[in-house]
Amino acid sequence: MHQVEVATTQETLLDNPEMILNMGPQHPSTHGVLRIILRLDGETVIDLDCDIGYLHRGMEKIAEHRLYPMIAPYWDRLDYIAAVSNGLVWVETVEQMLGLEVPPRAHYIRTILTELNRIASHLLWLATHGLDIGSFTVLLWALREREEILKIFEQQFGARLTCHAWRIGGMPSDTYADFEKDVQRFVDNFPARLAEYETLLSENRIWLGRTVGIGVISAADAIAIGLSGPALRGSGVAWDIRKSRPYAAYADMDFDVPVGENGDTYDRYLVRLEEMRQSRRIVQQALTNLPDGPVNAKLPKIIKPPVGDYYHSIEGPKGEIGCYLVSDGTSRPHRVRVRPPCLINLQALRQMCIGHLVADVVAIIGTLDIVLGEIDR
Amino acid sequence: MTMDIFALFAPPNLIDSFLLKFFAPETMNYVVWPFIQIGAVATVLAGWAAYASYLERKISAFMQARLGPMRVGPWGLLQPIADAIKLMTKEDLTPDDADPFIFKYAPYISVVAAFIVFAVIPFAPDWGVITDINIGLLFVLSVSSVGVLALILAGWSSNSKYALLGGLRSSAQMVSYEVSMGLSLVGALMFARTLSLSGIVQAQGLDSIWYFFYQPLGFVIFFISGIAENNRAPFDLPEAESELVAGFHTEYSGMRWSLFFMAEYAAMIVVSAVAVTLYLGGWYFPGTWRLMASYPVLYVFVSLFIFVSKTAILLYLYFWFRWTFPRYRYDQLMDLGWKWMIPASLVNIVWTALAIFVVQALNGWGGLRTIQSLTHGVNLTWAGKIIMVAFGFGGLFVTAAVLSMLNWRSRDFNLKKHRRQVRLVNSPKGQTAVASITKAVTSDG
């Protein structure tokens, strides 16, 4: 990453118009332990550099020493906001290596729960993004909705945040008794609530002033950097893995991909809001067509995928989360590599921020929707 | 002696007779009474500021689908006291590299500047006016703007970059909003023709109208500038939590931090009280004058209650704004101040002068009588009032037109026109779509 040059000669603040501001890792709005070194002229950002790794847990290395099913809980803790989606990458990759046929009911339930997780993740993004720009009420309103999803997760998986949702070949158990009722209630209530959140922000003059034209990234740049997810779609690129390489039951679902135009913070805001509505549509469809049957495929006693390289990716809430897996034919993977959407999206930060003010840096970090657990792994 | 204690709760003339046992009349009038008044006002306002924080937490909680403080006392009513004890017993840290003298004394400037203004605020008629100086309004403006000094000094002496940025922001912000705040008052002064705050209230009483109806624009500008001057959301940039951690008071802890906090709430009460005095008729309320002749003591208490209620309503607006709006950016704040607020207050002055001129010119024209007297402020007849109120509210449109003419080129002139829809892309069910760049943008664009 680009290095900010820190002046070695000790000048006083008044001699030099430039100032180095160390933002983080304990800053309230760097969404975790991100450290950003800003070079400022007054409050204008001249240059910045990100210092990451404060949350490094060596997950890729750990994975080389674990059996295939044992790796899954580590994946849940990559992007802890979207544990359900993360878990899905790992189990689907291994399933594809083994050539397992997962029963359709499991696919549908996976679709429902990952979409609910997408909504939960986007709600948390809305909450923190709103908070970064100074709207505190959005935070608590959005968390109230997220709570409903977390209740469903808690009943289904026994955990609210780090849900160990899936097993290779299907699900640990079928859904709980009132699952469909709970999900249906959420689906019914959600649009009205989302419209309520929009009244606080979408037409607010201050919100528009803070987001329109901030952190612009063009479609070509977005592709060059490798952005994915809402950050890419906000720039006008209709790229959604749920459409282009459907996994789980997405091939059966009818949904739209929202696409922005200007690639600014406001477009990404609109895209994410629309994605929540589309997610709700998907959940509704999957719930209506939920097939009966088993939720588990028959598995060998010891999982030993054949020798080879595999790559599988899904559309996580933050972007394309992928898994590159090298198998040497033993019960432990030879190498695991995560394609972390947040890390790659964070690369755009410098380009987006330069020339803007300190206040915009915070807004842009919010709009990139990063989770440090996944960046540092 | 026990009976004498009850005298404290009695009307002032009883307290007078109680005090006369101990002091000479001169000492009592010029030393003892002022001290009693100062003590009462300072205590009550400190309590009010503390409970304003409680109310803010409760109100924000109700806006945000939660309960707020509930643990300390019934409905958390003792929370401010618990907070005060906690803050007073907390360690008072001074950073190593800070300038210790300035760092330690900046909070006092802030709190003194906020509280001293109450000396001239007329809470109620009679003994409710502590000091009635004939330049009361100038006193309010000049003393409350000393508060900015505390913020600059705090930001500077902390030797922290966040605090420095906070101090810089607050100085620029308060200086620019001071201008529009001062200018917006001129309109009301044209009607009252006095700078004494109780004189302004009495002028509204004589004219039997609140100046809000003559000066709706002046009120709006004053109140917005007041919010900005107090560094309250959506103008809370000097302490913008998400950007500057805590702005100018990043390095403060314990009681020194809470002095800033109290000063903030006291300053809010000051702005609300001045707005009530100038625009909302102070202690007047339709009908209460009936009490004046027969129950003078009750009248003062009722007036006090009315004044406090009006102030509380404006305080509620503060809370409402804070928990509804996102925060302005620094440059947008400056734009708002210099490109909207100051031109608007200038237009308001010109428009008000024009209105008074027209009303005066109409007096006696075709048998129309608009002016009753001009001795104690502008005193209009019903016809004159109707014309003046029409001018006042018409001025809103005039100002909007002028401001639009001034600002129609600026980037965020009409942000509301910005589209609020995203394009939806769909592919037939089950069919794989390929990525498509829908808008060709060059990388340097």
mmCIF file of C-alpha atoms in Angstrom, chain B residues 268-416:
data_model
loop_
_atom_site.group_PDB
_atom_site.id
_atom_site.type_symbol
_atom_site.label_atom_id
_atom_site.label_comp_id
_atom_site.label_asym_id
_atom_site.label_seq_id
_atom_site.Cartn_x
_atom_site.Cartn_y
_atom_site.Cartn_z
ATOM 1 C CA MET B 268 -28.652 26.259 25.639
ATOM 2 C CA ILE B 269 -30.867 27.601 28.377
ATOM 3 C CA VAL B 270 -29.433 31.081 27.795
ATOM 4 C CA VAL B 271 -30.218 31.040 24.091
ATOM 5 C CA SER B 272 -33.691 29.661 24.747
ATOM 6 C CA ALA B 273 -34.307 32.266 27.442
ATOM 7 C CA VAL B 274 -33.116 35.131 25.237
ATOM 8 C CA ALA B 275 -35.280 33.849 22.397
ATOM 9 C CA VAL B 276 -38.245 33.733 24.769
ATOM 10 C CA THR B 277 -37.501 37.232 26.010
ATOM 11 C CA LEU B 278 -37.149 38.738 22.584
ATOM 12 C CA TYR B 279 -39.635 36.874 20.481
ATOM 13 C CA LEU B 280 -42.040 34.946 22.661
ATOM 14 C CA GLY B 281 -43.143 37.677 25.021
ATOM 15 C CA GLY B 282 -41.015 36.727 28.015
ATOM 16 C CA TRP B 283 -43.216 36.131 31.029
ATOM 17 C CA TYR B 284 -46.406 37.305 29.299
ATOM 18 C CA PHE B 285 -49.194 34.975 28.433
ATOM 19 C CA PRO B 286 -52.690 35.969 27.324
ATOM 20 C CA GLY B 287 -54.922 36.378 30.349
ATOM 21 C CA THR B 288 -52.373 36.322 33.146
ATOM 22 C CA TRP B 289 -52.458 40.105 33.551
ATOM 23 C CA ARG B 290 -55.778 39.700 35.358
ATOM 24 C CA LEU B 291 -53.826 38.373 38.349
ATOM 25 C CA MET B 292 -51.526 41.368 38.471
ATOM 26 C CA ALA B 293 -53.684 43.745 40.497
ATOM 27 C CA SER B 294 -55.339 41.374 42.950
ATOM 28 C CA TYR B 295 -52.662 38.698 43.508
ATOM 29 C CA PRO B 296 -49.293 40.339 42.818
ATOM 30 C CA VAL B 297 -47.228 37.551 44.405
ATOM 31 C CA LEU B 298 -49.095 34.799 42.599
ATOM 32 C CA TYR B 299 -48.726 36.776 39.400
ATOM 33 C CA VAL B 300 -44.950 36.737 39.719
ATOM 34 C CA PHE B 301 -44.897 33.008 40.288
ATOM 35 C CA VAL B 302 -47.255 32.350 37.395
ATOM 36 C CA SER B 303 -45.080 34.570 35.201
ATOM 37 C CA LEU B 304 -42.005 32.668 36.286
ATOM 38 C CA PHE B 305 -43.726 29.407 35.411
ATOM 39 C CA ILE B 306 -44.704 30.766 32.003
ATOM 40 C CA PHE B 307 -41.185 31.931 31.282
ATOM 41 C CA VAL B 308 -39.687 28.596 32.289
ATOM 42 C CA SER B 309 -42.268 26.680 30.239
ATOM 43 C CA LYS B 310 -41.545 28.680 27.114
ATOM 44 C CA THR B 311 -37.829 28.155 27.615
ATOM 45 C CA ALA B 312 -38.399 24.449 28.122
ATOM 46 C CA ILE B 313 -40.300 24.223 24.847
ATOM 47 C CA LEU B 314 -37.369 25.769 23.002
ATOM 48 C CA LEU B 315 -35.013 23.410 24.828
ATOM 49 C CA TYR B 316 -37.128 20.547 23.598
ATOM 50 C CA LEU B 317 -36.562 21.812 20.050
ATOM 51 C CA TYR B 318 -32.839 21.583 20.730
ATOM 52 C CA PHE B 319 -33.195 17.966 21.748
ATOM 53 C CA TRP B 320 -35.470 17.190 18.861
ATOM 54 C CA PHE B 321 -33.022 18.592 16.318
ATOM 55 C CA ARG B 322 -30.109 16.828 17.864
ATOM 56 C CA TRP B 323 -31.632 13.386 17.690
ATOM 57 C CA THR B 324 -33.137 13.793 14.235
ATOM 58 C CA PHE B 325 -30.545 15.406 12.024
ATOM 59 C CA PRO B 326 -27.215 14.166 10.749
ATOM 60 C CA ARG B 327 -24.243 16.412 11.286
ATOM 61 C CA TYR B 328 -23.184 19.175 8.926
ATOM 62 C CA ARG B 329 -19.729 19.107 7.455
ATOM 63 C CA TYR B 330 -17.407 21.928 8.351
ATOM 64 C CA ASP B 331 -17.477 23.704 4.983
ATOM 65 C CA GLN B 332 -21.234 23.266 4.698
ATOM 66 C CA LEU B 333 -21.581 24.850 8.087
ATOM 67 C CA MET B 334 -19.574 27.846 6.978
ATOM 68 C CA ASP B 335 -21.649 28.017 3.782
ATOM 69 C CA LEU B 336 -24.818 28.010 5.817
ATOM 70 C CA GLY B 337 -23.519 30.734 8.065
ATOM 71 C CA TRP B 338 -22.075 33.108 5.520
ATOM 72 C CA LYS B 339 -24.212 32.422 2.478
ATOM 73 C CA TRP B 340 -27.595 31.880 4.088
ATOM 74 C CA MET B 341 -27.808 33.105 7.644
ATOM 75 C CA ILE B 342 -26.016 36.441 7.340
ATOM 76 C CA PRO B 343 -27.720 37.520 4.094
ATOM 77 C CA ALA B 344 -31.033 36.435 5.566
ATOM 78 C CA SER B 345 -30.498 38.505 8.697
ATOM 79 C CA LEU B 346 -29.488 41.508 6.590
ATOM 80 C CA VAL B 347 -32.587 41.116 4.457
ATOM 81 C CA ASN B 348 -34.573 40.887 7.654
ATOM 82 C CA ILE B 349 -33.229 44.224 8.881
ATOM 83 C CA VAL B 350 -34.009 45.973 5.618
ATOM 84 C CA TRP B 351 -37.423 44.389 5.370
ATOM 85 C CA THR B 352 -38.317 45.249 8.957
ATOM 86 C CA ALA B 353 -37.241 48.845 8.467
ATOM 87 C CA LEU B 354 -39.371 48.963 5.343
ATOM 88 C CA ALA B 355 -42.313 47.487 7.210
ATOM 89 C CA ILE B 356 -42.071 50.035 10.002
ATOM 90 C CA PHE B 357 -41.741 52.811 7.455
ATOM 91 C CA VAL B 358 -44.812 51.622 5.559
ATOM 92 C CA VAL B 359 -46.862 51.280 8.724
ATOM 93 C CA GLN B 360 -45.855 54.768 9.785
ATOM 94 C CA ALA B 361 -46.627 56.167 6.336
ATOM 95 C CA LEU B 362 -50.034 54.502 6.342
ATOM 96 C CA ASN B 363 -50.905 56.158 9.635
ATOM 97 C CA GLY B 364 -53.500 58.793 8.856
ATOM 98 C CA TRP B 365 -53.768 57.767 5.223
ATOM 99 C CA GLY B 366 -57.455 57.638 4.260
ATOM 100 C CA GLY B 367 -58.538 57.744 7.892
ATOM 101 C CA LEU B 368 -56.489 54.575 8.709
ATOM 102 C CA ARG B 369 -54.881 54.634 12.124
ATOM 103 C CA THR B 370 -51.984 52.233 12.532
ATOM 104 C CA ILE B 371 -49.895 53.598 15.359
ATOM 105 C CA GLN B 372 -51.008 54.057 18.918
ATOM 106 C CA SER B 373 -47.803 55.455 20.346
ATOM 107 C CA LEU B 374 -44.071 55.270 19.813
ATOM 108 C CA THR B 375 -42.905 56.198 23.290
ATOM 109 C CA HIS B 376 -42.260 52.740 24.807
ATOM 110 C CA GLY B 377 -41.466 50.747 21.756
ATOM 111 C CA VAL B 378 -43.617 50.564 18.678
ATOM 112 C CA ASN B 379 -47.217 50.356 19.798
ATOM 113 C CA LEU B 380 -49.604 49.550 16.984
ATOM 114 C CA THR B 381 -53.347 49.467 16.586
ATOM 115 C CA TRP B 382 -55.111 46.354 15.309
ATOM 116 C CA ALA B 383 -54.862 47.537 11.725
ATOM 117 C CA GLY B 384 -51.187 48.272 12.157
ATOM 118 C CA LYS B 385 -50.605 44.875 13.727
ATOM 119 C CA ILE B 386 -52.269 43.081 10.854
ATOM 120 C CA ILE B 387 -50.141 44.944 8.334
ATOM 121 C CA MET B 388 -47.001 44.294 10.355
ATOM 122 C CA VAL B 389 -47.688 40.573 10.777
ATOM 123 C CA ALA B 390 -48.416 40.321 7.064
ATOM 124 C CA PHE B 391 -45.092 41.994 6.417
ATOM 125 C CA GLY B 392 -43.379 39.650 8.853
ATOM 126 C CA PHE B 393 -44.586 36.464 7.226
ATOM 127 C CA GLY B 394 -44.332 37.926 3.743
ATOM 128 C CA GLY B 395 -40.708 38.607 4.580
ATOM 129 C CA LEU B 396 -40.113 34.860 4.691
ATOM 130 C CA PHE B 397 -40.913 34.624 0.996
ATOM 131 C CA VAL B 398 -38.900 37.707 0.157
ATOM 132 C CA THR B 399 -35.903 36.326 2.009
ATOM 133 C CA ALA B 400 -36.292 32.949 0.352
ATOM 134 C CA ALA B 401 -36.281 34.665 -3.021
ATOM 135 C CA VAL B 402 -33.225 36.750 -2.207
ATOM 136 C CA LEU B 403 -31.330 33.767 -0.832
ATOM 137 C CA SER B 404 -32.204 31.686 -3.861
ATOM 138 C CA MET B 405 -30.905 34.414 -6.120
ATOM 139 C CA LEU B 406 -27.684 34.548 -4.156
ATOM 140 C CA ASN B 407 -27.121 30.822 -3.940
ATOM 141 C CA TRP B 408 -28.634 29.182 -6.968
ATOM 142 C CA ARG B 409 -25.205 28.454 -8.382
ATOM 143 C CA SER B 410 -23.829 26.696 -5.334
ATOM 144 C CA ARG B 411 -23.325 22.961 -5.442
ATOM 145 C CA ASP B 412 -25.803 22.000 -2.810
ATOM 146 C CA PHE B 413 -28.460 24.548 -3.648
ATOM 147 C CA ASN B 414 -31.202 22.128 -4.494
ATOM 148 C CA LEU B 415 -30.110 18.793 -3.146
ATOM 149 C CA LYS B 416 -33.676 17.687 -2.757
#
